[in-house]
Amino acid sequence: MAPESVQSLLLFASDHPVWAVVITVLSLFVLRSLLKKLLKQKITNFPRKFPDDREKRTKEGFYDVAVVGAGPAGSTLGYYLAKAGRNCLLLEKKKFPRDKYCGDAVCKTAIEILMDMGIYEKLIKENKARIADAGGLCSPGGLSYIGRSKEILGEVPAALACKRWWLDEAIAMAAKRAGAHLMENSGVRDAVFDAKAGLWTVYLEDSDKSYKARILVCADGAPSKLATKLGIVKRPPDGSCSRAYVESGTHKFKADGCIFYHRDMLPGYSALFRHPNNELNYCVYLIPGNPKVTNDDLPYWHNFLMKQDPNISKSLGPGAKLERMKAASLRLGGEPVSHGDHVLVVGDAAGMIDPMTGEGIHHAMEAGKMAAKFLDEAMHHGNYDKDVMKLYHEAWMDKFGSDFKWSFAICQLLYRFPILLDAATAAIARKGDKFLAAWADIMTGRVPKIHLLRPEFVIVITFELVSLIIKRAFGIEKKREKKLE
Ligand SMILES: Cc1cc2nc3c(=O)[nH]c(=O)nc-3n(C[C@H](O)[C@H](O)[C@H](O)COP(=O)(O)OP(=O)(O)OC[C@H]3O[C@@H](n4cnc5c(N)ncnc54)[C@H](O)[C@@H]3O)c2cc1C
């Protein structure tokens, strides 16, 4: 750089120190992303180690991939691997159809994959799934908005209510039809890697049976027992969630779905979601970040909210008949490592649940599809070393995993300043259904959380925030609600 340019830059920096800092930070950020892209490894940078796998596989009788767990992650992976012509063993502990404690909210990204697999139409036609049209939220300060999404979103709805009894069976059977070797009632107790042969041996529970595979995928859900045993995952799940079905005809809920925030339980929340037969799903999500709420408090919050929260108790009505509370753990925010030599971890087992929502079906399916594409490529190339498998970890981190750190930060903000949720709800109520749809895209990870800093969100939410602060200071706040007729 010419000395005059350096001099004029220094002059600019001394005249405008704030701008100089902003420009330097932005330049460093751009430089870092460019360097990251330039230095990114590709599969082809690694030496080929297993060139004749297909022939060897037939002779020696092993699978390309053994997937442990046929939930949304494992079955989606099995489906796309089989479609790519790969020899995939899908081992599932239970027999389908089987229950899985869940809020049963299947969001847009998952719906698109269900459409691609040819399952969506069938679930709707057979009345096993219901499109959630009228939905919204109720803020900690009691502001609420219920909007409609069908007209705005067109072909792909924002969310679908589908019991896991039906959903998981449909995905697993699609994988089987595509050619994956699905084995039900086949819980896996252990997996041992022979580094010399480059093969895993997978052992079944209560049986002497074992199977060999070139690659192992752990997709056994939030407890992540297998990946923990193998030393890949090193922490227990962090959140928890309850579920209780509410009998059809016994409740007063009019919308298709609604999220309820209670000031003392933030950043957790509860939800009601309507099934095709008019049954409801009542869920309470305990999300880490509130020192006064622990996972042991789940039964308390489950019972307290349905009886004492004015909005939930009104929606349920005095005669609501609920099943006994069921509960399961949530592994939130993404595991720092989801790979090893010849092994991947996918779905809840790798913590692919958004800490802001506690939802993970869509990430499990998205990651399953990504892992299938990645493994197909790796098999073409013939190298499954840890450094190669790391490319899958980086891929899902780039797609949605790195956004989880923003979710954790936003959770902290909401816990400390619940008024932000009131302001966001007021903004949604002011701007209407399009704004709600854009908000839902951010909440479900279709759009990065950083988009909340865009002017279309910042301006309107800040306006509502200031106006709420003023109204509360003068005691003139009116509850703004939009109810279903
Ligand atoms: C109460 C609750 C409510 C939730 N609500 C929602 C919601 O509304 N929307 C949403 O998107 N997400 C929700 N989630 C999260 C969602 O359930 C998970 O993100 C999703 O199930 C992840 O899919 P998965 O395939 O990774 O794991 P799972 O669905 O847990 O599937 C794992 C599979 O592995 C099998 N398995 C386990 N161990 C073995 C073994 N040793 N051998 C063989 N098979 C084994 C299991 O039987 C199971 O079929 C909720 C979670 C909870 C707990």
PDB file of N, CA and C in Angstrom, residues 66-79 88-100 117 119 164-176 180-188 217-222 226 346-349 361 364-365 368:
ATOM      1  N   ALA A  66     -24.444 -49.256   9.334  1.00  0.00           N
ATOM      2  CA  ALA A  66     -25.396 -49.764  10.333  1.00  0.00           C
ATOM      3  C   ALA A  66     -25.893 -48.560  11.124  1.00  0.00           C
ATOM      4  N   VAL A  67     -27.218 -48.340  11.098  1.00  0.00           N
ATOM      5  CA  VAL A  67     -27.803 -47.197  11.811  1.00  0.00           C
ATOM      6  C   VAL A  67     -28.487 -47.726  13.066  1.00  0.00           C
ATOM      7  N   VAL A  68     -28.151 -47.157  14.211  1.00  0.00           N
ATOM      8  CA  VAL A  68     -28.772 -47.586  15.467  1.00  0.00           C
ATOM      9  C   VAL A  68     -29.855 -46.580  15.840  1.00  0.00           C
ATOM     10  N   GLY A  69     -31.120 -46.997  15.750  1.00  0.00           N
ATOM     11  CA  GLY A  69     -32.257 -46.128  16.070  1.00  0.00           C
ATOM     12  C   GLY A  69     -32.987 -45.706  14.807  1.00  0.00           C
ATOM     13  N   ALA A  70     -34.295 -46.064  14.741  1.00  0.00           N
ATOM     14  CA  ALA A  70     -35.082 -45.715  13.544  1.00  0.00           C
ATOM     15  C   ALA A  70     -36.119 -44.648  13.876  1.00  0.00           C
ATOM     16  N   GLY A  71     -35.685 -43.598  14.589  1.00  0.00           N
ATOM     17  CA  GLY A  71     -36.529 -42.408  14.776  1.00  0.00           C
ATOM     18  C   GLY A  71     -36.424 -41.568  13.507  1.00  0.00           C
ATOM     19  N   PRO A  72     -36.897 -40.312  13.544  1.00  0.00           N
ATOM     20  CA  PRO A  72     -36.830 -39.466  12.343  1.00  0.00           C
ATOM     21  C   PRO A  72     -35.407 -39.340  11.775  1.00  0.00           C
ATOM     22  N   ALA A  73     -34.384 -39.268  12.648  1.00  0.00           N
ATOM     23  CA  ALA A  73     -33.007 -39.108  12.158  1.00  0.00           C
ATOM     24  C   ALA A  73     -32.546 -40.372  11.435  1.00  0.00           C
ATOM     25  N   GLY A  74     -32.619 -41.510  12.135  1.00  0.00           N
ATOM     26  CA  GLY A  74     -32.106 -42.762  11.580  1.00  0.00           C
ATOM     27  C   GLY A  74     -32.865 -43.210  10.340  1.00  0.00           C
ATOM     28  N   SER A  75     -34.210 -43.083  10.374  1.00  0.00           N
ATOM     29  CA  SER A  75     -35.005 -43.566   9.238  1.00  0.00           C
ATOM     30  C   SER A  75     -34.830 -42.668   8.014  1.00  0.00           C
ATOM     31  N   THR A  76     -34.712 -41.347   8.240  1.00  0.00           N
ATOM     32  CA  THR A  76     -34.492 -40.450   7.099  1.00  0.00           C
ATOM     33  C   THR A  76     -33.144 -40.778   6.456  1.00  0.00           C
ATOM     34  N   LEU A  77     -32.148 -40.994   7.303  1.00  0.00           N
ATOM     35  CA  LEU A  77     -30.819 -41.373   6.811  1.00  0.00           C
ATOM     36  C   LEU A  77     -30.909 -42.684   6.026  1.00  0.00           C
ATOM     37  N   GLY A  78     -31.626 -43.665   6.607  1.00  0.00           N
ATOM     38  CA  GLY A  78     -31.775 -44.966   5.950  1.00  0.00           C
ATOM     39  C   GLY A  78     -32.457 -44.825   4.598  1.00  0.00           C
ATOM     40  N   TYR A  79     -33.494 -43.960   4.544  1.00  0.00           N
ATOM     41  CA  TYR A  79     -34.245 -43.760   3.299  1.00  0.00           C
ATOM     42  C   TYR A  79     -33.323 -43.227   2.195  1.00  0.00           C
ATOM     43  N   CYS A  88     -27.863 -50.542   3.673  1.00  0.00           N
ATOM     44  CA  CYS A  88     -28.004 -49.933   5.000  1.00  0.00           C
ATOM     45  C   CYS A  88     -28.824 -50.811   5.946  1.00  0.00           C
ATOM     46  N   LEU A  89     -28.265 -51.066   7.125  1.00  0.00           N
ATOM     47  CA  LEU A  89     -28.976 -51.829   8.158  1.00  0.00           C
ATOM     48  C   LEU A  89     -29.536 -50.825   9.165  1.00  0.00           C
ATOM     49  N   LEU A  90     -30.856 -50.913   9.418  1.00  0.00           N
ATOM     50  CA  LEU A  90     -31.522 -49.954  10.317  1.00  0.00           C
ATOM     51  C   LEU A  90     -32.041 -50.734  11.521  1.00  0.00           C
ATOM     52  N   LEU A  91     -31.360 -50.573  12.660  1.00  0.00           N
ATOM     53  CA  LEU A  91     -31.704 -51.373  13.841  1.00  0.00           C
ATOM     54  C   LEU A  91     -32.547 -50.561  14.818  1.00  0.00           C
ATOM     55  N   GLU A  92     -33.739 -51.040  15.147  1.00  0.00           N
ATOM     56  CA  GLU A  92     -34.649 -50.311  16.036  1.00  0.00           C
ATOM     57  C   GLU A  92     -35.038 -51.192  17.220  1.00  0.00           C
ATOM     58  N   LYS A  93     -34.912 -50.596  18.406  1.00  0.00           N
ATOM     59  CA  LYS A  93     -35.200 -51.315  19.656  1.00  0.00           C
ATOM     60  C   LYS A  93     -36.673 -51.737  19.743  1.00  0.00           C
ATOM     61  N   LYS A  94     -37.584 -50.850  19.267  1.00  0.00           N
ATOM     62  CA  LYS A  94     -39.024 -51.107  19.447  1.00  0.00           C
ATOM     63  C   LYS A  94     -39.647 -51.642  18.161  1.00  0.00           C
ATOM     64  N   LYS A  95     -40.978 -51.926  18.255  1.00  0.00           N
ATOM     65  CA  LYS A  95     -41.719 -52.372  17.067  1.00  0.00           C
ATOM     66  C   LYS A  95     -42.682 -51.256  16.689  1.00  0.00           C
ATOM     67  N   PHE A  96     -42.724 -50.900  15.398  1.00  0.00           N
ATOM     68  CA  PHE A  96     -43.633 -49.838  14.935  1.00  0.00           C
ATOM     69  C   PHE A  96     -45.029 -50.396  14.723  1.00  0.00           C
ATOM     70  N   PRO A  97     -46.097 -49.596  14.930  1.00  0.00           N
ATOM     71  CA  PRO A  97     -46.039 -48.238  15.454  1.00  0.00           C
ATOM     72  C   PRO A  97     -45.741 -48.246  16.955  1.00  0.00           C
ATOM     73  N   ARG A  98     -45.024 -47.205  17.408  1.00  0.00           N
ATOM     74  CA  ARG A  98     -44.699 -47.104  18.833  1.00  0.00           C
ATOM     75  C   ARG A  98     -44.806 -45.625  19.255  1.00  0.00           C
ATOM     76  N   ASP A  99     -45.089 -45.434  20.535  1.00  0.00           N
ATOM     77  CA  ASP A  99     -45.232 -44.054  21.036  1.00  0.00           C
ATOM     78  C   ASP A  99     -43.847 -43.453  21.248  1.00  0.00           C
ATOM     79  N   LYS A 100     -43.778 -42.134  21.142  1.00  0.00           N
ATOM     80  CA  LYS A 100     -42.555 -41.393  21.527  1.00  0.00           C
ATOM     81  C   LYS A 100     -43.075 -40.096  22.118  1.00  0.00           C
ATOM     82  N   MET A 117     -40.192 -37.462   0.397  1.00  0.00           N
ATOM     83  CA  MET A 117     -40.216 -38.920   0.586  1.00  0.00           C
ATOM     84  C   MET A 117     -41.544 -39.528   0.139  1.00  0.00           C
ATOM     85  N   ILE A 119     -44.479 -39.140   1.719  1.00  0.00           N
ATOM     86  CA  ILE A 119     -45.247 -39.604   2.887  1.00  0.00           C
ATOM     87  C   ILE A 119     -46.345 -38.617   3.270  1.00  0.00           C
ATOM     88  N   ARG A 164     -46.412 -39.243  16.914  1.00  0.00           N
ATOM     89  CA  ARG A 164     -45.194 -39.977  16.566  1.00  0.00           C
ATOM     90  C   ARG A 164     -45.501 -41.447  16.307  1.00  0.00           C
ATOM     91  N   TRP A 165     -46.591 -41.899  16.868  1.00  0.00           N
ATOM     92  CA  TRP A 165     -47.091 -43.248  16.605  1.00  0.00           C
ATOM     93  C   TRP A 165     -47.176 -43.468  15.092  1.00  0.00           C
ATOM     94  N   TRP A 166     -47.703 -42.425  14.371  1.00  0.00           N
ATOM     95  CA  TRP A 166     -47.877 -42.522  12.916  1.00  0.00           C
ATOM     96  C   TRP A 166     -46.659 -42.025  12.159  1.00  0.00           C
ATOM     97  N   LEU A 167     -46.118 -40.883  12.601  1.00  0.00           N
ATOM     98  CA  LEU A 167     -45.029 -40.244  11.853  1.00  0.00           C
ATOM     99  C   LEU A 167     -43.808 -41.160  11.739  1.00  0.00           C
ATOM    100  N   ASP A 168     -43.366 -41.682  12.893  1.00  0.00           N
ATOM    101  CA  ASP A 168     -42.124 -42.459  12.894  1.00  0.00           C
ATOM    102  C   ASP A 168     -42.300 -43.771  12.131  1.00  0.00           C
ATOM    103  N   GLU A 169     -43.519 -44.337  12.247  1.00  0.00           N
ATOM    104  CA  GLU A 169     -43.779 -45.566  11.489  1.00  0.00           C
ATOM    105  C   GLU A 169     -43.699 -45.267   9.981  1.00  0.00           C
ATOM    106  N   ALA A 170     -44.316 -44.136   9.573  1.00  0.00           N
ATOM    107  CA  ALA A 170     -44.344 -43.791   8.146  1.00  0.00           C
ATOM    108  C   ALA A 170     -42.927 -43.598   7.593  1.00  0.00           C
ATOM    109  N   ILE A 171     -42.062 -42.926   8.365  1.00  0.00           N
ATOM    110  CA  ILE A 171     -40.695 -42.678   7.865  1.00  0.00           C
ATOM    111  C   ILE A 171     -39.901 -43.994   7.817  1.00  0.00           C
ATOM    112  N   ALA A 172     -40.053 -44.804   8.879  1.00  0.00           N
ATOM    113  CA  ALA A 172     -39.307 -46.074   8.923  1.00  0.00           C
ATOM    114  C   ALA A 172     -39.739 -46.992   7.777  1.00  0.00           C
ATOM    115  N   MET A 173     -41.061 -47.019   7.505  1.00  0.00           N
ATOM    116  CA  MET A 173     -41.540 -47.899   6.428  1.00  0.00           C
ATOM    117  C   MET A 173     -41.103 -47.372   5.053  1.00  0.00           C
ATOM    118  N   ALA A 174     -41.004 -46.037   4.941  1.00  0.00           N
ATOM    119  CA  ALA A 174     -40.517 -45.463   3.675  1.00  0.00           C
ATOM    120  C   ALA A 174     -39.061 -45.885   3.456  1.00  0.00           C
ATOM    121  N   ALA A 175     -38.280 -45.898   4.551  1.00  0.00           N
ATOM    122  CA  ALA A 175     -36.874 -46.324   4.449  1.00  0.00           C
ATOM    123  C   ALA A 175     -36.815 -47.792   4.021  1.00  0.00           C
ATOM    124  N   LYS A 176     -37.712 -48.584   4.604  1.00  0.00           N
ATOM    125  CA  LYS A 176     -37.738 -50.020   4.283  1.00  0.00           C
ATOM    126  C   LYS A 176     -38.107 -50.219   2.806  1.00  0.00           C
ATOM    127  N   ALA A 180     -33.773 -50.030   2.653  1.00  0.00           N
ATOM    128  CA  ALA A 180     -32.995 -50.196   3.888  1.00  0.00           C
ATOM    129  C   ALA A 180     -33.453 -51.486   4.578  1.00  0.00           C
ATOM    130  N   HIS A 181     -32.534 -52.178   5.224  1.00  0.00           N
ATOM    131  CA  HIS A 181     -32.896 -53.415   5.930  1.00  0.00           C
ATOM    132  C   HIS A 181     -33.299 -53.049   7.356  1.00  0.00           C
ATOM    133  N   LEU A 182     -34.619 -52.833   7.548  1.00  0.00           N
ATOM    134  CA  LEU A 182     -35.129 -52.427   8.866  1.00  0.00           C
ATOM    135  C   LEU A 182     -35.329 -53.663   9.731  1.00  0.00           C
ATOM    136  N   MET A 183     -34.717 -53.651  10.914  1.00  0.00           N
ATOM    137  CA  MET A 183     -34.930 -54.751  11.869  1.00  0.00           C
ATOM    138  C   MET A 183     -35.513 -54.164  13.145  1.00  0.00           C
ATOM    139  N   GLU A 184     -36.811 -54.468  13.400  1.00  0.00           N
ATOM    140  CA  GLU A 184     -37.463 -53.968  14.617  1.00  0.00           C
ATOM    141  C   GLU A 184     -37.183 -54.934  15.774  1.00  0.00           C
ATOM    142  N   ASN A 185     -37.564 -54.513  16.978  1.00  0.00           N
ATOM    143  CA  ASN A 185     -37.278 -55.318  18.183  1.00  0.00           C
ATOM    144  C   ASN A 185     -35.803 -55.708  18.238  1.00  0.00           C
ATOM    145  N   SER A 186     -34.945 -54.817  17.791  1.00  0.00           N
ATOM    146  CA  SER A 186     -33.513 -55.133  17.722  1.00  0.00           C
ATOM    147  C   SER A 186     -32.695 -54.024  18.383  1.00  0.00           C
ATOM    148  N   GLY A 187     -32.742 -54.008  19.715  1.00  0.00           N
ATOM    149  CA  GLY A 187     -31.960 -53.020  20.466  1.00  0.00           C
ATOM    150  C   GLY A 187     -30.476 -53.360  20.384  1.00  0.00           C
ATOM    151  N   VAL A 188     -29.660 -52.334  20.259  1.00  0.00           N
ATOM    152  CA  VAL A 188     -28.206 -52.555  20.171  1.00  0.00           C
ATOM    153  C   VAL A 188     -27.604 -52.363  21.556  1.00  0.00           C
ATOM    154  N   VAL A 217     -23.729 -45.475  12.512  1.00  0.00           N
ATOM    155  CA  VAL A 217     -24.398 -44.197  12.802  1.00  0.00           C
ATOM    156  C   VAL A 217     -25.177 -44.353  14.101  1.00  0.00           C
ATOM    157  N   CYS A 218     -24.905 -43.490  15.068  1.00  0.00           N
ATOM    158  CA  CYS A 218     -25.651 -43.502  16.331  1.00  0.00           C
ATOM    159  C   CYS A 218     -26.802 -42.519  16.179  1.00  0.00           C
ATOM    160  N   ALA A 219     -28.043 -43.040  16.143  1.00  0.00           N
ATOM    161  CA  ALA A 219     -29.229 -42.174  16.016  1.00  0.00           C
ATOM    162  C   ALA A 219     -30.247 -42.638  17.047  1.00  0.00           C
ATOM    163  N   ASP A 220     -29.753 -42.896  18.273  1.00  0.00           N
ATOM    164  CA  ASP A 220     -30.595 -43.534  19.292  1.00  0.00           C
ATOM    165  C   ASP A 220     -31.247 -42.541  20.248  1.00  0.00           C
ATOM    166  N   GLY A 221     -31.368 -41.275  19.844  1.00  0.00           N
ATOM    167  CA  GLY A 221     -32.155 -40.314  20.625  1.00  0.00           C
ATOM    168  C   GLY A 221     -31.382 -39.605  21.726  1.00  0.00           C
ATOM    169  N   ALA A 222     -32.125 -38.745  22.474  1.00  0.00           N
ATOM    170  CA  ALA A 222     -31.511 -37.815  23.432  1.00  0.00           C
ATOM    171  C   ALA A 222     -30.576 -38.461  24.475  1.00  0.00           C
ATOM    172  N   LEU A 226     -25.239 -44.950  23.008  1.00  0.00           N
ATOM    173  CA  LEU A 226     -24.151 -45.594  22.266  1.00  0.00           C
ATOM    174  C   LEU A 226     -22.977 -44.634  22.056  1.00  0.00           C
ATOM    175  N   VAL A 346     -26.198 -38.655  14.837  1.00  0.00           N
ATOM    176  CA  VAL A 346     -27.204 -37.856  14.121  1.00  0.00           C
ATOM    177  C   VAL A 346     -28.449 -37.652  14.989  1.00  0.00           C
ATOM    178  N   GLY A 347     -29.089 -36.487  14.833  1.00  0.00           N
ATOM    179  CA  GLY A 347     -30.362 -36.212  15.508  1.00  0.00           C
ATOM    180  C   GLY A 347     -30.165 -35.868  16.977  1.00  0.00           C
ATOM    181  N   ASP A 348     -31.166 -36.221  17.801  1.00  0.00           N
ATOM    182  CA  ASP A 348     -31.099 -35.906  19.236  1.00  0.00           C
ATOM    183  C   ASP A 348     -29.828 -36.454  19.880  1.00  0.00           C
ATOM    184  N   ALA A 349     -29.345 -37.575  19.391  1.00  0.00           N
ATOM    185  CA  ALA A 349     -28.138 -38.180  19.967  1.00  0.00           C
ATOM    186  C   ALA A 349     -26.968 -37.202  19.892  1.00  0.00           C
ATOM    187  N   ILE A 361     -37.446 -32.467  15.524  1.00  0.00           N
ATOM    188  CA  ILE A 361     -37.772 -33.444  14.472  1.00  0.00           C
ATOM    189  C   ILE A 361     -37.177 -32.972  13.145  1.00  0.00           C
ATOM    190  N   ALA A 364     -33.427 -33.330  13.060  1.00  0.00           N
ATOM    191  CA  ALA A 364     -33.067 -34.751  12.980  1.00  0.00           C
ATOM    192  C   ALA A 364     -33.198 -35.233  11.530  1.00  0.00           C
ATOM    193  N   MET A 365     -34.301 -34.819  10.866  1.00  0.00           N
ATOM    194  CA  MET A 365     -34.527 -35.278   9.488  1.00  0.00           C
ATOM    195  C   MET A 365     -33.557 -34.603   8.519  1.00  0.00           C
ATOM    196  N   GLY A 368     -30.263 -36.159   9.007  1.00  0.00           N
ATOM    197  CA  GLY A 368     -30.280 -37.519   8.462  1.00  0.00           C
ATOM    198  C   GLY A 368     -30.066 -37.481   6.957  1.00  0.00           C
TER     199      GLY A 368
END
